[in-house]
């Protein structure tokens, strides 16, 4: 009689073990493969959009008329991409997105008029990002700055 009483207990224990192993395998598969790949793909897209928004903000900072001597134009960018801070830096005639993850980043060539003689500076994520426009002797200088 003792054997018959133990059989349902052993059966239930085996069922519970199989369920725990299945959940463990499913969790490992998702968090080890599918979810990180999705996070990276989403972060690449956010990075591309952020770089596009930054480029657009810099290009829009150039005044149509020559009357503006100095200006500060704010550009709204996300605080983090893929949960990590990043930076955008001016590199000659382009903006470059630098991110700790190797698959997230990029370069965007700026389309600026000939009156713009220099683009410099760096934006760090999490800070207020502004484009500072200054008149110089031979045109306009644009500088990326963190600040208000």
N, CA, C and O atoms as a GROMACS GRO file, in nm:
protein
  592
    1UNK      N    1   0.080  -0.119   0.000
    1UNK     CA    2   0.000   0.000   0.000
    1UNK      C    3   0.085   0.126   0.000
    1UNK      O    4   0.044   0.228  -0.056
    2UNK      N    5   0.200   0.121   0.061
    2UNK     CA    6   0.286   0.238   0.068
    2UNK      C    7   0.332   0.277  -0.072
    2UNK      O    8   0.348   0.396  -0.101
    3UNK      N    9   0.354   0.176  -0.161
    3UNK     CA   10   0.399   0.207  -0.297
    3UNK      C   11   0.292   0.281  -0.376
    3UNK      O   12   0.323   0.372  -0.452
    4UNK      N   13   0.166   0.242  -0.358
    4UNK     CA   14   0.057   0.307  -0.430
    4UNK      C   15   0.038   0.451  -0.383
    4UNK      O   16   0.002   0.536  -0.463
    5UNK      N   17   0.061   0.480  -0.258
    5UNK     CA   18   0.044   0.615  -0.205
    5UNK      C   19   0.156   0.707  -0.255
    5UNK      O   20   0.134   0.827  -0.272
    6UNK      N   21   0.275   0.654  -0.278
    6UNK     CA   22   0.388   0.735  -0.321
    6UNK      C   23   0.385   0.762  -0.471
    6UNK      O   24   0.444   0.860  -0.515
    7UNK      N   25   0.318   0.680  -0.551
    7UNK     CA   26   0.319   0.695  -0.695
    7UNK      C   27   0.264   0.831  -0.740
    7UNK      O   28   0.326   0.894  -0.825
    8UNK      N   29   0.152   0.880  -0.688
    8UNK     CA   30   0.104   1.012  -0.731
    8UNK      C   31   0.202   1.124  -0.691
    8UNK      O   32   0.215   1.222  -0.764
    9UNK      N   33   0.268   1.110  -0.579
    9UNK     CA   34   0.362   1.212  -0.536
    9UNK      C   35   0.482   1.217  -0.630
    9UNK      O   36   0.525   1.325  -0.670
   10UNK      N   37   0.534   1.102  -0.667
   10UNK     CA   38   0.648   1.096  -0.759
   10UNK      C   39   0.606   1.149  -0.896
   10UNK      O   40   0.682   1.222  -0.960
   11UNK      N   41   0.488   1.114  -0.941
   11UNK     CA   42   0.438   1.162  -1.070
   11UNK      C   43   0.426   1.314  -1.072
   11UNK      O   44   0.466   1.378  -1.169
   12UNK      N   45   0.371   1.371  -0.966
   12UNK     CA   46   0.356   1.516  -0.957
   12UNK      C   47   0.493   1.584  -0.950
   12UNK      O   48   0.512   1.690  -1.009
   13UNK      N   49   0.587   1.524  -0.880
   13UNK     CA   50   0.722   1.580  -0.871
   13UNK      C   51   0.789   1.580  -1.009
   13UNK      O   52   0.855   1.677  -1.045
   14UNK      N   53   0.771   1.473  -1.085
   14UNK     CA   54   0.827   1.467  -1.220
   14UNK      C   55   0.761   1.572  -1.311
   14UNK      O   56   0.830   1.637  -1.390
   15UNK      N   57   0.630   1.587  -1.299
   15UNK     CA   58   0.562   1.689  -1.380
   15UNK      C   59   0.614   1.828  -1.346
   15UNK      O   60   0.641   1.908  -1.436
   16UNK      N   61   0.629   1.857  -1.219
   16UNK     CA   62   0.679   1.988  -1.176
   16UNK      C   63   0.821   2.010  -1.227
   16UNK      O   64   0.855   2.121  -1.268
   17UNK      N   65   0.904   1.908  -1.223
   17UNK     CA   66   1.042   1.918  -1.272
   17UNK      C   67   1.045   1.948  -1.421
   17UNK      O   68   1.123   2.031  -1.466
   18UNK      N   69   0.960   1.880  -1.497
   18UNK     CA   70   0.955   1.902  -1.642
   18UNK      C   71   0.909   2.045  -1.672
   18UNK      O   72   0.964   2.109  -1.762
   19UNK      N   73   0.812   2.096  -1.598
   19UNK     CA   74   0.764   2.233  -1.618
   19UNK      C   75   0.875   2.332  -1.586
   19UNK      O   76   0.896   2.427  -1.662
   20UNK      N   77   0.945   2.313  -1.476
   20UNK     CA   78   1.055   2.403  -1.438
   20UNK      C   79   1.166   2.401  -1.543
   20UNK      O   80   1.219   2.506  -1.578
   21UNK      N   81   1.202   2.284  -1.592
   21UNK     CA   82   1.304   2.273  -1.697
   21UNK      C   83   1.259   2.342  -1.826
   21UNK      O   84   1.338   2.409  -1.892
   22UNK      N   85   1.132   2.325  -1.862
   22UNK     CA   86   1.079   2.390  -1.983
   22UNK      C   87   1.084   2.542  -1.970
   22UNK      O   88   1.127   2.610  -2.063
   23UNK      N   89   1.042   2.595  -1.858
   23UNK     CA   90   1.045   2.740  -1.836
   23UNK      C   91   1.189   2.790  -1.836
   23UNK      O   92   1.218   2.896  -1.893
   24UNK      N   93   1.279   2.716  -1.774
   24UNK     CA   94   1.420   2.755  -1.774
   24UNK      C   95   1.480   2.757  -1.914
   24UNK      O   96   1.553   2.849  -1.949
   25UNK      N   97   1.448   2.657  -1.993
   25UNK     CA   98   1.497   2.650  -2.131
   25UNK      C   99   1.439   2.763  -2.215
   25UNK      O  100   1.512   2.826  -2.292
   26UNK      N  101   1.312   2.789  -2.201
   26UNK     CA  102   1.247   2.897  -2.275
   26UNK      C  103   1.305   3.033  -2.237
   26UNK      O  104   1.331   3.116  -2.324
   27UNK      N  105   1.325   3.056  -2.109
   27UNK     CA  106   1.382   3.183  -2.062
   27UNK      C  107   1.524   3.201  -2.114
   27UNK      O  108   1.560   3.309  -2.160
   28UNK      N  109   1.604   3.096  -2.106
   28UNK     CA  110   1.741   3.103  -2.155
   28UNK      C  111   1.745   3.131  -2.305
   28UNK      O  112   1.828   3.210  -2.351
   29UNK      N  113   1.658   3.068  -2.380
   29UNK     CA  114   1.653   3.090  -2.524
   29UNK      C  115   1.616   3.234  -2.556
   29UNK      O  116   1.679   3.298  -2.641
   30UNK      N  117   1.514   3.285  -2.490
   30UNK     CA  118   1.470   3.422  -2.518
   30UNK      C  119   1.574   3.524  -2.476
   30UNK      O  120   1.611   3.610  -2.556
   31UNK      N  121   1.622   3.516  -2.354
   31UNK     CA  122   1.716   3.617  -2.305
   31UNK      C  123   1.857   3.597  -2.360
   31UNK      O  124   1.938   3.690  -2.357
   32UNK      N  125   1.887   3.480  -2.410
   32UNK     CA  126   2.019   3.456  -2.464
   32UNK      C  127   2.029   3.485  -2.613
   32UNK      O  128   2.139   3.503  -2.664
   33UNK      N  129   1.916   3.491  -2.683
   33UNK     CA  130   1.922   3.510  -2.827
   33UNK      C  131   1.827   3.612  -2.882
   33UNK      O  132   1.869   3.716  -2.933
   34UNK      N  133   1.699   3.586  -2.871
   34UNK     CA  134   1.600   3.669  -2.939
   34UNK      C  135   1.590   3.809  -2.881
   34UNK      O  136   1.586   3.906  -2.957
   35UNK      N  137   1.585   3.823  -2.752
   35UNK     CA  138   1.566   3.955  -2.691
   35UNK      C  139   1.687   4.046  -2.713
   35UNK      O  140   1.667   4.161  -2.752
   36UNK      N  141   1.812   4.002  -2.691
   36UNK     CA  142   1.924   4.092  -2.720
   36UNK      C  143   1.932   4.134  -2.867
   36UNK      O  144   1.969   4.247  -2.897
   37UNK      N  145   1.900   4.044  -2.958
   37UNK     CA  146   1.900   4.079  -3.100
   37UNK      C  147   1.795   4.184  -3.129
   37UNK      O  148   1.820   4.276  -3.207
   38UNK      N  149   1.678   4.172  -3.069
   38UNK     CA  150   1.572   4.271  -3.087
   38UNK      C  151   1.615   4.405  -3.028
   38UNK      O  152   1.592   4.509  -3.089
   39UNK      N  153   1.676   4.403  -2.909
   39UNK     CA  154   1.722   4.527  -2.847
   39UNK      C  155   1.824   4.597  -2.936
   39UNK      O  156   1.819   4.719  -2.952
   40UNK      N  157   1.915   4.523  -2.994
   40UNK     CA  158   2.016   4.583  -3.081
   40UNK      C  159   1.953   4.639  -3.207
   40UNK      O  160   1.988   4.749  -3.250
   41UNK      N  161   1.861   4.566  -3.267
   41UNK     CA  162   1.794   4.616  -3.388
   41UNK      C  163   1.716   4.743  -3.358
   41UNK      O  164   1.719   4.839  -3.436
   42UNK      N  165   1.645   4.744  -3.246
   42UNK     CA  166   1.570   4.864  -3.207
   42UNK      C  167   1.666   4.980  -3.177
   42UNK      O  168   1.637   5.094  -3.213
   43UNK      N  169   1.777   4.952  -3.112
   43UNK     CA  170   1.874   5.056  -3.080
   43UNK      C  171   1.938   5.113  -3.207
   43UNK      O  172   1.963   5.233  -3.215
   44UNK      N  173   1.963   5.028  -3.306
   44UNK     CA  174   2.017   5.077  -3.434
   44UNK      C  175   1.920   5.176  -3.498
   44UNK      O  176   1.961   5.280  -3.549
   45UNK      N  177   1.792   5.143  -3.494
   45UNK     CA  178   1.689   5.232  -3.551
   45UNK      C  179   1.681   5.362  -3.473
   45UNK      O  180   1.673   5.469  -3.533
   46UNK      N  181   1.683   5.355  -3.342
   46UNK     CA  182   1.680   5.477  -3.260
   46UNK      C  183   1.805   5.560  -3.285
   46UNK      O  184   1.797   5.683  -3.291
   47UNK      N  185   1.919   5.495  -3.299
   47UNK     CA  186   2.043   5.567  -3.330
   47UNK      C  187   2.035   5.640  -3.463
   47UNK      O  188   2.078   5.754  -3.474
   48UNK      N  189   1.980   5.574  -3.565
   48UNK     CA  190   1.965   5.637  -3.696
   48UNK      C  191   1.872   5.758  -3.688
   48UNK      O  192   1.900   5.863  -3.746
   49UNK      N  193   1.762   5.743  -3.617
   49UNK     CA  194   1.666   5.854  -3.602
   49UNK      C  195   1.727   5.968  -3.522
   49UNK      O  196   1.705   6.085  -3.553
   50UNK      N  197   1.802   5.935  -3.420
   50UNK     CA  198   1.868   6.038  -3.338
   50UNK      C  199   1.968   6.116  -3.420
   50UNK      O  200   1.973   6.239  -3.413
   51UNK      N  201   2.047   6.047  -3.498
   51UNK     CA  202   2.145   6.113  -3.584
   51UNK      C  203   2.076   6.199  -3.689
   51UNK      O  204   2.122   6.309  -3.720
   52UNK      N  205   1.967   6.150  -3.743
   52UNK     CA  206   1.890   6.228  -3.840
   52UNK      C  207   1.833   6.354  -3.777
   52UNK      O  208   1.840   6.462  -3.835
   53UNK      N  209   1.777   6.340  -3.657
   53UNK     CA  210   1.722   6.456  -3.586
   53UNK      C  211   1.832   6.556  -3.553
   53UNK      O  212   1.811   6.677  -3.566
   54UNK      N  213   1.948   6.509  -3.512
   54UNK     CA  214   2.060   6.597  -3.480
   54UNK      C  215   2.106   6.672  -3.605
   54UNK      O  216   2.130   6.793  -3.600
   55UNK      N  217   2.118   6.602  -3.716
   55UNK     CA  218   2.159   6.666  -3.842
   55UNK      C  219   2.058   6.771  -3.885
   55UNK      O  220   2.095   6.881  -3.927
   56UNK      N  221   1.933   6.737  -3.875
   56UNK     CA  222   1.827   6.832  -3.911
   56UNK      C  223   1.833   6.956  -3.822
   56UNK      O  224   1.818   7.068  -3.870
   57UNK      N  225   1.855   6.936  -3.692
   57UNK     CA  226   1.865   7.049  -3.600
   57UNK      C  227   1.981   7.141  -3.634
   57UNK      O  228   1.968   7.263  -3.628
   58UNK      N  229   2.096   7.084  -3.669
   58UNK     CA  230   2.212   7.164  -3.706
   58UNK      C  231   2.184   7.240  -3.835
   58UNK      O  232   2.214   7.359  -3.845
   59UNK      N  233   2.127   7.173  -3.933
   59UNK     CA  234   2.098   7.238  -4.061
   59UNK      C  235   1.995   7.348  -4.046
   59UNK      O  236   2.004   7.450  -4.114
   60UNK      N  237   1.897   7.330  -3.959
   60UNK     CA  238   1.794   7.431  -3.936
   60UNK      C  239   1.848   7.552  -3.860
   60UNK      O  240   1.786   7.658  -3.862
   61UNK      N  241   1.961   7.538  -3.794
   61UNK     CA  242   2.018   7.648  -3.716
   61UNK      C  243   2.078   7.756  -3.804
   61UNK      O  244   2.099   7.869  -3.758
   62UNK      N  245   2.105   7.724  -3.928
   62UNK     CA  246   2.165   7.822  -4.019
   62UNK      C  247   2.058   7.923  -4.059
   62UNK      O  248   1.953   7.884  -4.112
   63UNK      N  249   2.083   8.052  -4.035
   63UNK     CA  250   1.980   8.153  -4.067
   63UNK      C  251   1.967   8.175  -4.218
   63UNK      O  252   2.063   8.163  -4.293
   64UNK      N  253   1.845   8.206  -4.259
   64UNK     CA  254   1.818   8.234  -4.400
   64UNK      C  255   1.877   8.369  -4.438
   64UNK      O  256   1.935   8.386  -4.545
   65UNK      N  257   1.860   8.465  -4.348
   65UNK     CA  258   1.914   8.598  -4.376
   65UNK      C  259   2.045   8.617  -4.301
   65UNK      O  260   2.076   8.541  -4.209
   66UNK      N  261   2.120   8.716  -4.340
   66UNK     CA  262   2.248   8.743  -4.276
   66UNK      C  263   2.238   8.833  -4.155
   66UNK      O  264   2.341   8.876  -4.102
   67UNK      N  265   2.117   8.864  -4.110
   67UNK     CA  266   2.100   8.959  -4.001
   67UNK      C  267   2.134   8.901  -3.863
   67UNK      O  268   2.168   8.977  -3.772
   68UNK      N  269   2.127   8.770  -3.847
   68UNK     CA  270   2.152   8.708  -3.716
   68UNK      C  271   2.301   8.706  -3.687
   68UNK      O  272   2.381   8.658  -3.768
   69UNK      N  273   2.339   8.759  -3.571
   69UNK     CA  274   2.479   8.763  -3.532
   69UNK      C  275   2.517   8.646  -3.442
   69UNK      O  276   2.627   8.591  -3.452
   70UNK      N  277   2.424   8.608  -3.355
   70UNK     CA  278   2.450   8.498  -3.261
   70UNK      C  279   2.316   8.438  -3.222
   70UNK      O  280   2.217   8.509  -3.207
   71UNK      N  281   2.314   8.307  -3.205
   71UNK     CA  282   2.190   8.239  -3.166
   71UNK      C  283   2.223   8.107  -3.098
   71UNK      O  284   2.330   8.049  -3.120
   72UNK      N  285   2.129   8.060  -3.016
   72UNK     CA  286   2.138   7.929  -2.951
   72UNK      C  287   2.009   7.856  -2.981
   72UNK      O  288   1.901   7.902  -2.942
   73UNK      N  289   2.018   7.745  -3.050
   73UNK     CA  290   1.902   7.667  -3.090
   73UNK      C  291   1.908   7.531  -3.023
   73UNK      O  292   2.006   7.458  -3.038
   74UNK      N  293   1.802   7.499  -2.949
   74UNK     CA  294   1.798   7.371  -2.878
   74UNK      C  295   1.754   7.260  -2.972
   74UNK      O  296   1.666   7.278  -3.056
   75UNK      N  297   1.816   7.144  -2.957
   75UNK     CA  298   1.781   7.025  -3.034
   75UNK      C  299   1.750   6.915  -2.933
   75UNK      O  300   1.836   6.878  -2.852
   76UNK      N  301   1.628   6.862  -2.937
   76UNK     CA  302   1.588   6.757  -2.842
   76UNK      C  303   1.630   6.620  -2.892
   76UNK      O  304   1.596   6.579  -3.003
   77UNK      N  305   1.706   6.550  -2.809
   77UNK     CA  306   1.754   6.415  -2.841
   77UNK      C  307   1.725   6.322  -2.723
   77UNK      O  308   1.711   6.370  -2.610
   78UNK      N  309   1.714   6.191  -2.747
   78UNK     CA  310   1.690   6.098  -2.636
   78UNK      C  311   1.807   6.095  -2.537
   78UNK      O  312   1.922   6.116  -2.575
   79UNK      N  313   1.775   6.068  -2.411
   79UNK     CA  314   1.878   6.062  -2.307
   79UNK      C  315   1.970   5.941  -2.322
   79UNK      O  316   2.089   5.950  -2.292
   80UNK      N  317   1.916   5.829  -2.368
   80UNK     CA  318   1.995   5.706  -2.380
   80UNK      C  319   1.949   5.627  -2.501
   80UNK      O  320   1.835   5.639  -2.546
   81UNK      N  321   2.040   5.548  -2.553
   81UNK     CA  322   2.007   5.454  -2.659
   81UNK      C  323   2.052   5.317  -2.610
   81UNK      O  324   2.167   5.298  -2.571
   82UNK      N  325   1.960   5.223  -2.614
   82UNK     CA  326   1.985   5.087  -2.565
   82UNK      C  327   2.026   5.089  -2.418
   82UNK      O  328   2.104   5.005  -2.372
   83UNK      N  329   1.972   5.187  -2.345
   83UNK     CA  330   1.997   5.198  -2.201
   83UNK      C  331   2.133   5.254  -2.165
   83UNK      O  332   2.171   5.254  -2.048
   84UNK      N  333   2.208   5.303  -2.264
   84UNK     CA  334   2.344   5.352  -2.238
   84UNK      C  335   2.361   5.494  -2.292
   84UNK      O  336   2.296   5.530  -2.390
   85UNK      N  337   2.446   5.574  -2.228
   85UNK     CA  338   2.473   5.708  -2.280
   85UNK      C  339   2.553   5.702  -2.411
   85UNK      O  340   2.620   5.603  -2.440
   86UNK      N  341   2.544   5.808  -2.488
   86UNK     CA  342   2.612   5.815  -2.616
   86UNK      C  343   2.658   5.960  -2.636
   86UNK      O  344   2.632   6.046  -2.552
   87UNK      N  345   2.724   5.986  -2.747
   87UNK     CA  346   2.760   6.123  -2.781
   87UNK      C  347   2.751   6.142  -2.932
   87UNK      O  348   2.764   6.047  -3.009
   88UNK      N  349   2.728   6.266  -2.970
   88UNK     CA  350   2.728   6.304  -3.110
   88UNK      C  351   2.834   6.413  -3.125
   88UNK      O  352   2.832   6.513  -3.053
   89UNK      N  353   2.925   6.393  -3.220
   89UNK     CA  354   3.033   6.490  -3.238
   89UNK      C  355   3.039   6.535  -3.382
   89UNK      O  356   3.007   6.461  -3.475
   90UNK      N  357   3.081   6.660  -3.398
   90UNK     CA  358   3.101   6.714  -3.531
   90UNK      C  359   3.237   6.666  -3.582
   90UNK      O  360   3.337   6.671  -3.511
   91UNK      N  361   3.238   6.620  -3.706
   91UNK     CA  362   3.361   6.570  -3.767
   91UNK      C  363   3.370   6.628  -3.908
   91UNK      O  364   3.333   6.563  -4.006
   92UNK      N  365   3.421   6.749  -3.917
   92UNK     CA  366   3.429   6.815  -4.047
   92UNK      C  367   3.292   6.854  -4.096
   92UNK      O  368   3.228   6.943  -4.039
   93UNK      N  369   3.245   6.789  -4.201
   93UNK     CA  370   3.114   6.820  -4.258
   93UNK      C  371   3.009   6.715  -4.221
   93UNK      O  372   2.904   6.707  -4.286
   94UNK      N  373   3.035   6.636  -4.119
   94UNK     CA  374   2.944   6.529  -4.078
   94UNK      C  375   2.922   6.532  -3.928
   94UNK      O  376   2.998   6.593  -3.853
   95UNK      N  377   2.814   6.464  -3.885
   95UNK     CA  378   2.792   6.435  -3.744
   95UNK      C  379   2.814   6.286  -3.726
   95UNK      O  380   2.774   6.206  -3.811
   96UNK      N  381   2.876   6.248  -3.615
   96UNK     CA  382   2.907   6.108  -3.587
   96UNK      C  383   2.843   6.069  -3.455
   96UNK      O  384   2.860   6.138  -3.355
   97UNK      N  385   2.770   5.958  -3.454
   97UNK     CA  386   2.710   5.904  -3.332
   97UNK      C  387   2.804   5.798  -3.276
   97UNK      O  388   2.829   5.696  -3.341
   98UNK      N  389   2.856   5.822  -3.156
   98UNK     CA  390   2.942   5.725  -3.088
   98UNK      C  391   2.863   5.660  -2.975
   98UNK      O  392   2.805   5.730  -2.891
   99UNK      N  393   2.861   5.528  -2.973
   99UNK     CA  394   2.785   5.451  -2.873
   99UNK      C  395   2.871   5.335  -2.825
   99UNK      O  396   2.948   5.280  -2.903
  100UNK      N  397   2.858   5.295  -2.697
  100UNK     CA  398   2.939   5.184  -2.647
  100UNK      C  399   2.914   5.051  -2.719
  100UNK      O  400   3.006   4.969  -2.731
  101UNK      N  401   2.791   5.028  -2.767
  101UNK     CA  402   2.762   4.903  -2.837
  101UNK      C  403   2.814   4.913  -2.980
  101UNK      O  404   2.785   5.012  -3.048
  102UNK      N  405   2.889   4.815  -3.028
  102UNK     CA  406   2.952   4.825  -3.160
  102UNK      C  407   2.854   4.831  -3.276
  102UNK      O  408   2.889   4.882  -3.383
  103UNK      N  409   2.731   4.780  -3.260
  103UNK     CA  410   2.634   4.781  -3.370
  103UNK      C  411   2.552   4.909  -3.376
  103UNK      O  412   2.475   4.929  -3.470
  104UNK      N  413   2.568   4.997  -3.277
  104UNK     CA  414   2.490   5.121  -3.273
  104UNK      C  415   2.584   5.237  -3.300
  104UNK      O  416   2.686   5.253  -3.232
  105UNK      N  417   2.552   5.318  -3.397
  105UNK     CA  418   2.635   5.432  -3.432
  105UNK      C  419   2.610   5.472  -3.575
  105UNK      O  420   2.521   5.418  -3.641
  106UNK      N  421   2.689   5.566  -3.623
  106UNK     CA  422   2.673   5.606  -3.762
  106UNK      C  423   2.729   5.743  -3.789
  106UNK      O  424   2.784   5.810  -3.701
  107UNK      N  425   2.714   5.782  -3.912
  107UNK     CA  426   2.766   5.911  -3.960
  107UNK      C  427   2.661   5.970  -4.052
  107UNK      O  428   2.600   5.899  -4.132
  108UNK      N  429   2.640   6.102  -4.040
  108UNK     CA  430   2.545   6.172  -4.125
  108UNK      C  431   2.613   6.296  -4.182
  108UNK      O  432   2.658   6.383  -4.108
  109UNK      N  433   2.620   6.302  -4.314
  109UNK     CA  434   2.681   6.418  -4.379
  109UNK      C  435   2.582   6.535  -4.373
  109UNK      O  436   2.464   6.519  -4.403
  110UNK      N  437   2.632   6.651  -4.334
  110UNK     CA  438   2.550   6.771  -4.323
  110UNK      C  439   2.538   6.840  -4.459
  110UNK      O  440   2.634   6.845  -4.536
  111UNK      N  441   2.421   6.891  -4.487
  111UNK     CA  442   2.398   6.969  -4.608
  111UNK      C  443   2.386   7.115  -4.566
  111UNK      O  444   2.279   7.160  -4.526
  112UNK      N  445   2.497   7.188  -4.577
  112UNK     CA  446   2.503   7.325  -4.528
  112UNK      C  447   2.540   7.420  -4.642
  112UNK      O  448   2.611   7.382  -4.735
  113UNK      N  449   2.492   7.545  -4.634
  113UNK     CA  450   2.530   7.643  -4.736
  113UNK      C  451   2.676   7.682  -4.724
  113UNK      O  452   2.741   7.653  -4.622
  114UNK      N  453   2.728   7.746  -4.826
  114UNK     CA  454   2.868   7.787  -4.828
  114UNK      C  455   2.901   7.889  -4.720
  114UNK      O  456   3.018   7.906  -4.684
  115UNK      N  457   2.799   7.956  -4.666
  115UNK     CA  458   2.824   8.056  -4.562
  115UNK      C  459   2.871   7.993  -4.431
  115UNK      O  460   2.928   8.062  -4.346
  116UNK      N  461   2.849   7.862  -4.412
  116UNK     CA  462   2.894   7.794  -4.292
  116UNK      C  463   3.040   7.753  -4.313
  116UNK      O  464   3.072   7.673  -4.401
  117UNK      N  465   3.128   7.810  -4.230
  117UNK     CA  466   3.271   7.785  -4.247
  117UNK      C  467   3.325   7.681  -4.150
  117UNK      O  468   3.432   7.625  -4.172
  118UNK      N  469   3.250   7.655  -4.042
  118UNK     CA  470   3.298   7.556  -3.944
  118UNK      C  471   3.182   7.496  -3.866
  118UNK      O  472   3.086   7.565  -3.831
  119UNK      N  473   3.194   7.368  -3.839
  119UNK     CA  474   3.102   7.297  -3.749
  119UNK      C  475   3.191   7.220  -3.653
  119UNK      O  476   3.275   7.140  -3.695
  120UNK      N  477   3.172   7.245  -3.522
  120UNK     CA  478   3.258   7.181  -3.422
  120UNK      C  479   3.177   7.146  -3.299
  120UNK      O  480   3.059   7.181  -3.288
  121UNK      N  481   3.240   7.076  -3.206
  121UNK     CA  482   3.179   7.047  -3.077
  121UNK      C  483   3.125   6.906  -3.063
  121UNK      O  484   3.129   6.825  -3.156
  122UNK      N  485   3.073   6.879  -2.943
  122UNK     CA  486   3.022   6.747  -2.908
  122UNK      C  487   2.899   6.762  -2.819
  122UNK      O  488   2.895   6.849  -2.732
  123UNK      N  489   2.800   6.676  -2.841
  123UNK     CA  490   2.685   6.665  -2.752
  123UNK      C  491   2.698   6.535  -2.676
  123UNK      O  492   2.731   6.432  -2.735
  124UNK      N  493   2.673   6.539  -2.548
  124UNK     CA  494   2.667   6.419  -2.465
  124UNK      C  495   2.522   6.395  -2.427
  124UNK      O  496   2.450   6.488  -2.391
  125UNK      N  497   2.480   6.271  -2.435
  125UNK     CA  498   2.340   6.240  -2.405
  125UNK      C  499   2.309   6.272  -2.259
  125UNK      O  500   2.397   6.269  -2.172
  126UNK      N  501   2.184   6.302  -2.235
  126UNK     CA  502   2.140   6.333  -2.100
  126UNK      C  503   2.148   6.480  -2.065
  126UNK      O  504   2.094   6.522  -1.963
  127UNK      N  505   2.215   6.558  -2.146
  127UNK     CA  506   2.226   6.703  -2.122
  127UNK      C  507   2.141   6.776  -2.226
  127UNK      O  508   2.103   6.719  -2.328
  128UNK      N  509   2.111   6.901  -2.196
  128UNK     CA  510   2.043   6.983  -2.296
  128UNK      C  511   2.140   7.006  -2.411
  128UNK      O  512   2.256   7.040  -2.388
  129UNK      N  513   2.095   6.986  -2.533
  129UNK     CA  514   2.182   6.998  -2.649
  129UNK      C  515   2.142   7.121  -2.730
  129UNK      O  516   2.025   7.137  -2.766
  130UNK      N  517   2.239   7.206  -2.758
  130UNK     CA  518   2.212   7.328  -2.833
  130UNK      C  519   2.316   7.346  -2.944
  130UNK      O  520   2.429   7.300  -2.935
  131UNK      N  521   2.272   7.414  -3.049
  131UNK     CA  522   2.361   7.457  -3.156
  131UNK      C  523   2.384   7.606  -3.133
  131UNK      O  524   2.290   7.684  -3.128
  132UNK      N  525   2.510   7.644  -3.120
  132UNK     CA  526   2.545   7.785  -3.102
  132UNK      C  527   2.593   7.838  -3.236
  132UNK      O  528   2.689   7.787  -3.294
  133UNK      N  529   2.524   7.940  -3.284
  133UNK     CA  530   2.559   8.002  -3.411
  133UNK      C  531   2.630   8.134  -3.382
  133UNK      O  532   2.582   8.214  -3.302
  134UNK      N  533   2.742   8.155  -3.447
  134UNK     CA  534   2.816   8.280  -3.431
  134UNK      C  535   2.860   8.330  -3.568
  134UNK      O  536   2.905   8.252  -3.652
  135UNK      N  537   2.846   8.459  -3.589
  135UNK     CA  538   2.899   8.522  -3.710
  135UNK      C  539   3.050   8.536  -3.696
  135UNK      O  540   3.098   8.582  -3.593
  136UNK      N  541   3.121   8.499  -3.797
  136UNK     CA  542   3.266   8.518  -3.802
  136UNK      C  543   3.297   8.601  -3.927
  136UNK      O  544   3.207   8.630  -4.006
  137UNK      N  545   3.421   8.638  -3.944
  137UNK     CA  546   3.459   8.728  -4.053
  137UNK      C  547   3.412   8.680  -4.190
  137UNK      O  548   3.363   8.759  -4.270
  138UNK      N  549   3.427   8.552  -4.218
  138UNK     CA  550   3.398   8.504  -4.352
  138UNK      C  551   3.271   8.418  -4.361
  138UNK      O  552   3.252   8.348  -4.460
  139UNK      N  553   3.184   8.422  -4.260
  139UNK     CA  554   3.060   8.344  -4.265
  139UNK      C  555   3.001   8.316  -4.129
  139UNK      O  556   2.994   8.404  -4.043
  140UNK      N  557   2.959   8.193  -4.112
  140UNK     CA  558   2.891   8.148  -3.990
  140UNK      C  559   2.964   8.027  -3.934
  140UNK      O  560   3.006   7.939  -4.009
  141UNK      N  561   2.978   8.024  -3.802
  141UNK     CA  562   3.036   7.910  -3.733
  141UNK      C  563   2.928   7.845  -3.648
  141UNK      O  564   2.854   7.915  -3.578
  142UNK      N  565   2.918   7.713  -3.653
  142UNK     CA  566   2.822   7.638  -3.571
  142UNK      C  567   2.899   7.552  -3.472
  142UNK      O  568   2.999   7.488  -3.507
  143UNK      N  569   2.851   7.550  -3.348
  143UNK     CA  570   2.919   7.471  -3.244
  143UNK      C  571   2.814   7.392  -3.166
  143UNK      O  572   2.713   7.448  -3.122
  144UNK      N  573   2.837   7.262  -3.149
  144UNK     CA  574   2.751   7.176  -3.067
  144UNK      C  575   2.794   7.193  -2.923
  144UNK      O  576   2.912   7.179  -2.892
  145UNK      N  577   2.698   7.223  -2.834
  145UNK     CA  578   2.730   7.240  -2.692
  145UNK      C  579   2.625   7.174  -2.606
  145UNK      O  580   2.509   7.163  -2.643
  146UNK      N  581   2.669   7.130  -2.488
  146UNK     CA  582   2.577   7.086  -2.384
  146UNK      C  583   2.544   7.210  -2.302
  146UNK      O  584   2.633   7.286  -2.266
  147UNK      N  585   2.419   7.230  -2.272
  147UNK     CA  586   2.381   7.347  -2.193
  147UNK      C  587   2.237   7.385  -2.217
  147UNK      O  588   2.164   7.313  -2.284
  148UNK      N  589   2.198   7.498  -2.163
  148UNK     CA  590   2.060   7.542  -2.178
  148UNK      C  591   2.046   7.644  -2.287
  148UNK      O  592   1.936   7.692  -2.313
   0.00000   0.00000   0.00000
